PDB file of C-alpha atoms in Angstrom:
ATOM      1  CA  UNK V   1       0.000   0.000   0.000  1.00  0.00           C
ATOM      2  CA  UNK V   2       1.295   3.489  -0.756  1.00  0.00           C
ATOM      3  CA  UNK V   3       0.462   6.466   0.945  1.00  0.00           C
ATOM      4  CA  UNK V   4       0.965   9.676  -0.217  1.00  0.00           C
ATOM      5  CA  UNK V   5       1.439  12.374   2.328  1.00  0.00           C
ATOM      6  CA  UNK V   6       1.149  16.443   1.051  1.00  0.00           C
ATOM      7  CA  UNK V   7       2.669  19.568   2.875  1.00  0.00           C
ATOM      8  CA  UNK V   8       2.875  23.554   1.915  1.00  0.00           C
ATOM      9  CA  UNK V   9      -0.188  24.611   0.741  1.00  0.00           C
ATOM     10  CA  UNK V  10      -1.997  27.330   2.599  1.00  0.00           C
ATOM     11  CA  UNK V  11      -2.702  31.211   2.073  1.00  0.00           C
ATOM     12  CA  UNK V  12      -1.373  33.978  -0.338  1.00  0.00           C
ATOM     13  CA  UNK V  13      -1.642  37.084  -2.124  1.00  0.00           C
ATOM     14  CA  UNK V  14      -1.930  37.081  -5.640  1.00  0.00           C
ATOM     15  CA  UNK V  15       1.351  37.003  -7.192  1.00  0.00           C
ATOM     16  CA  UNK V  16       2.873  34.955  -4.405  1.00  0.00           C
ATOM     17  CA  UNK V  17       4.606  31.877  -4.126  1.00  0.00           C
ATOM     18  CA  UNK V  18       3.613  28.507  -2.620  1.00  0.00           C
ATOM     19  CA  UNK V  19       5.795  25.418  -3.039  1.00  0.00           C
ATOM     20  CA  UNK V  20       3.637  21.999  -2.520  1.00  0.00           C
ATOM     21  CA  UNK V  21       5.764  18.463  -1.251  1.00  0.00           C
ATOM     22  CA  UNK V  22       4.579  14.969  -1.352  1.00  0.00           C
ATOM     23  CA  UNK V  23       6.467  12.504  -0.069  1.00  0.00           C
ATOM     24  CA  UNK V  24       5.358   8.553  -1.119  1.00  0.00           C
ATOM     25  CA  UNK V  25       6.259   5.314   0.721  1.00  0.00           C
ATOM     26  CA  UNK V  26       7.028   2.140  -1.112  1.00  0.00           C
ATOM     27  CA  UNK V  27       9.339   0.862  -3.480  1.00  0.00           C
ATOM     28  CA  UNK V  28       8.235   1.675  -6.702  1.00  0.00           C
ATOM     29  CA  UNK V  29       8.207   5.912  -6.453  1.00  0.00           C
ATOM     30  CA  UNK V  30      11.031   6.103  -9.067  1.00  0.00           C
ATOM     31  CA  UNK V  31       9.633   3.529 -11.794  1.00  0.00           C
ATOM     32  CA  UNK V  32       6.296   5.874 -11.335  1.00  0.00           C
ATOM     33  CA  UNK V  33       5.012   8.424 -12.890  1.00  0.00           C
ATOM     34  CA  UNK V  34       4.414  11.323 -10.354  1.00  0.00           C
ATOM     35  CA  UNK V  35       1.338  13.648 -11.232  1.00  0.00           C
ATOM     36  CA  UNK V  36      -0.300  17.329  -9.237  1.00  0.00           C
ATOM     37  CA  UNK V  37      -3.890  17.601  -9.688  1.00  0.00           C
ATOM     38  CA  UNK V  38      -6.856  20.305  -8.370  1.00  0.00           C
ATOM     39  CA  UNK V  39     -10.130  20.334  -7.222  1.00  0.00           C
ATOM     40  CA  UNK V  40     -12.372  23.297  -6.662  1.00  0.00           C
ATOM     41  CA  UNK V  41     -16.007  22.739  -5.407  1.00  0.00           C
ATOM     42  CA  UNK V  42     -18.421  21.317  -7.943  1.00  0.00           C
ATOM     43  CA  UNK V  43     -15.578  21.172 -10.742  1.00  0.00           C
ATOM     44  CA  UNK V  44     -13.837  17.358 -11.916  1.00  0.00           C
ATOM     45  CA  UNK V  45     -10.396  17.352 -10.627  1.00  0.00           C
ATOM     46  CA  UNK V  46      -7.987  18.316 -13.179  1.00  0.00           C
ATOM     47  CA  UNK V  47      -4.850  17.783 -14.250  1.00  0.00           C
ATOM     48  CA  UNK V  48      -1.683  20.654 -12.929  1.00  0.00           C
ATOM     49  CA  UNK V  49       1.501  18.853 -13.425  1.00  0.00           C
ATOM     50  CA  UNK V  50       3.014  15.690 -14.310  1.00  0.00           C
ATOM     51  CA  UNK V  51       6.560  14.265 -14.684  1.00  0.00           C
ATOM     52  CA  UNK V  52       7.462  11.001 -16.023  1.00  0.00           C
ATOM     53  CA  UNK V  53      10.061   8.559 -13.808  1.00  0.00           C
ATOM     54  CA  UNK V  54      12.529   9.772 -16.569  1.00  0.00           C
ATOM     55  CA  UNK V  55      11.884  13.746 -15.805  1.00  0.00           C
ATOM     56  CA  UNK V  56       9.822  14.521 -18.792  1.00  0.00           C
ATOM     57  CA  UNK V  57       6.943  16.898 -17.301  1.00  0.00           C
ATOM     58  CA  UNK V  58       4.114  18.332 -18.250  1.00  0.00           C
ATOM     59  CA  UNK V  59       1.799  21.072 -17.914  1.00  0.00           C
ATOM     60  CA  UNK V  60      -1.874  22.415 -18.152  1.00  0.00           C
ATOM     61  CA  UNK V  61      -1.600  25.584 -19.800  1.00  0.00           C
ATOM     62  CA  UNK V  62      -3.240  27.402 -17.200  1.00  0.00           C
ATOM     63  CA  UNK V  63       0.211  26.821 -15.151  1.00  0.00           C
ATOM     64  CA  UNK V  64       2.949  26.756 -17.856  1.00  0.00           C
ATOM     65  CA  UNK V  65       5.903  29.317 -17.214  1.00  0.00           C
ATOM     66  CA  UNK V  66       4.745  30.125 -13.293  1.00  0.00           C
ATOM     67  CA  UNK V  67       4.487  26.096 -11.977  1.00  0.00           C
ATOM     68  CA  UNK V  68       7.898  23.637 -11.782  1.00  0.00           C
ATOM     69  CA  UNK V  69       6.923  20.530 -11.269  1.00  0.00           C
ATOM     70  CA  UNK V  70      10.555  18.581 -10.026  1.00  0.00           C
ATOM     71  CA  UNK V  71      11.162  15.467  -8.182  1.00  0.00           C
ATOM     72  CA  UNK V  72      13.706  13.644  -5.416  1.00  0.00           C
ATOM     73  CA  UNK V  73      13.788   9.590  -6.180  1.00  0.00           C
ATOM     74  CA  UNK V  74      16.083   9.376  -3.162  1.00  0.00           C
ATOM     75  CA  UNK V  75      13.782  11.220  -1.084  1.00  0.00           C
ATOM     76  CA  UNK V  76      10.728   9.468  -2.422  1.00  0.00           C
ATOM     77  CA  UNK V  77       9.530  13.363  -2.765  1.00  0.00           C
ATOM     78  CA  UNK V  78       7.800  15.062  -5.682  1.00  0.00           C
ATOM     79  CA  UNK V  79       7.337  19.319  -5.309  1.00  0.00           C
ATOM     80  CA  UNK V  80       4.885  21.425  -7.308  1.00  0.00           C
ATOM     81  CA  UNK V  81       6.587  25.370  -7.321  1.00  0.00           C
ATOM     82  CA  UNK V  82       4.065  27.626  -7.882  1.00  0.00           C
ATOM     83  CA  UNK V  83       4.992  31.105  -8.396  1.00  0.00           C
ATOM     84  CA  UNK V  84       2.311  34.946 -10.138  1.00  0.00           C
ATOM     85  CA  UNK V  85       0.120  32.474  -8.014  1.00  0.00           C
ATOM     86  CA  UNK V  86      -3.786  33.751  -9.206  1.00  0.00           C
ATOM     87  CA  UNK V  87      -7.033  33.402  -7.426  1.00  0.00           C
ATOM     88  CA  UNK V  88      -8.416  31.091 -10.153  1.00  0.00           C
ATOM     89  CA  UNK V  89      -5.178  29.252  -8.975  1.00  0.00           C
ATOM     90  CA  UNK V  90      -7.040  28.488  -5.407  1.00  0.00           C
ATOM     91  CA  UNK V  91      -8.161  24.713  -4.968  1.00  0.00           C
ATOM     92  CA  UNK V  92      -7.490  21.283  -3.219  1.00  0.00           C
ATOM     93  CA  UNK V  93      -4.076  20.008  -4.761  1.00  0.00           C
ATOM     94  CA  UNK V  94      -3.667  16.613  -4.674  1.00  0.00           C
ATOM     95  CA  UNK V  95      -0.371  14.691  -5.213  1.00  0.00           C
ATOM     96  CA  UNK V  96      -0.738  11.286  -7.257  1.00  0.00           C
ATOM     97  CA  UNK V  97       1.059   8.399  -8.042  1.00  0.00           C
ATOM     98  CA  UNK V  98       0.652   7.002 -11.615  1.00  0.00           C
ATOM     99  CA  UNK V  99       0.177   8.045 -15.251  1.00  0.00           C
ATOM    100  CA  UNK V 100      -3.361   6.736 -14.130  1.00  0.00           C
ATOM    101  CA  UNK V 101      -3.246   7.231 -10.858  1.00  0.00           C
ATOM    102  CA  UNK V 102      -3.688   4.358  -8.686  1.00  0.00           C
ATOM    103  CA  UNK V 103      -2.837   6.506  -5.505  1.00  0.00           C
ATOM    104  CA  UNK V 104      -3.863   9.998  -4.079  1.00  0.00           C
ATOM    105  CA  UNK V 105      -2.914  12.037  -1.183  1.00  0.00           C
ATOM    106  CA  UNK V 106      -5.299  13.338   1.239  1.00  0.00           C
ATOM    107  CA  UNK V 107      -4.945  16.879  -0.377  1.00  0.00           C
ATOM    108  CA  UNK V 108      -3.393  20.449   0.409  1.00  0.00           C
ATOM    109  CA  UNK V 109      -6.165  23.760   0.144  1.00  0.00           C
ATOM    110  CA  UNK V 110      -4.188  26.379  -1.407  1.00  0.00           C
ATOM    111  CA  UNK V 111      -6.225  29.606  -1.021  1.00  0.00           C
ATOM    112  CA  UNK V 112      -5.014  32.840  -3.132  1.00  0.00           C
ATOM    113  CA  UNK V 113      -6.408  36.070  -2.564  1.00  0.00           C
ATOM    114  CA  UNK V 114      -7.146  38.790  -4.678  1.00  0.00           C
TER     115      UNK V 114
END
């Protein structure tokens, strides 16, 4: 069983920076694909971030050039920069394990204000 355990979100001004950690136990963190996702209320959960066990990433374009998604396989530790944070930027962030994921954290609320 992995668990997935989130730290760092919290609340900021517009323009601000937050940086996000999630740190997985198990094995098999470095053959896995790593992934960020969001949740506001009454919205699907959508994709922020990914990055591939090789440390190809990728981006939703609502994020590109102000999040860094980056990752520690000897820490077992994936971290979601977000900097010109945004109040549409303010959600639930969830850290996942998986290109599908097959394991979620318990999720962060990041809360930017205006």
């Amino acid at each position: 069983q992995v668990q997935l355990v989130e730290s760092g979100g919290g609340l900021v001004q517009a323009g601000g920076s937050l940086r996000l950690s999630c740190t997985a136990s198990g094995s098999i963190f470095r053959f896995s694909t790593m992934a960020w996702y969001r949740q506001v209320p009454g919205k699907q959960r959508e994709l922020v971030a990914a990055i591939t066990m090789g440390g190809r990433t990728n981006y939703a374009d609502s994020v590109k050039d102000r999040f860094t998604i980056s990752r520690d396989n000897a820490k077992n530790t994936v971290s979601l920069q977000m900097n010109g944070l945004k109040p549409e930027d303010t959600a639930v962030y969830y850290c996942a394990q998986g290109a599908t994921p097959t394991y979620w954290g318990q999720g962060t609320q990041v809360t930017v204000s205006s």
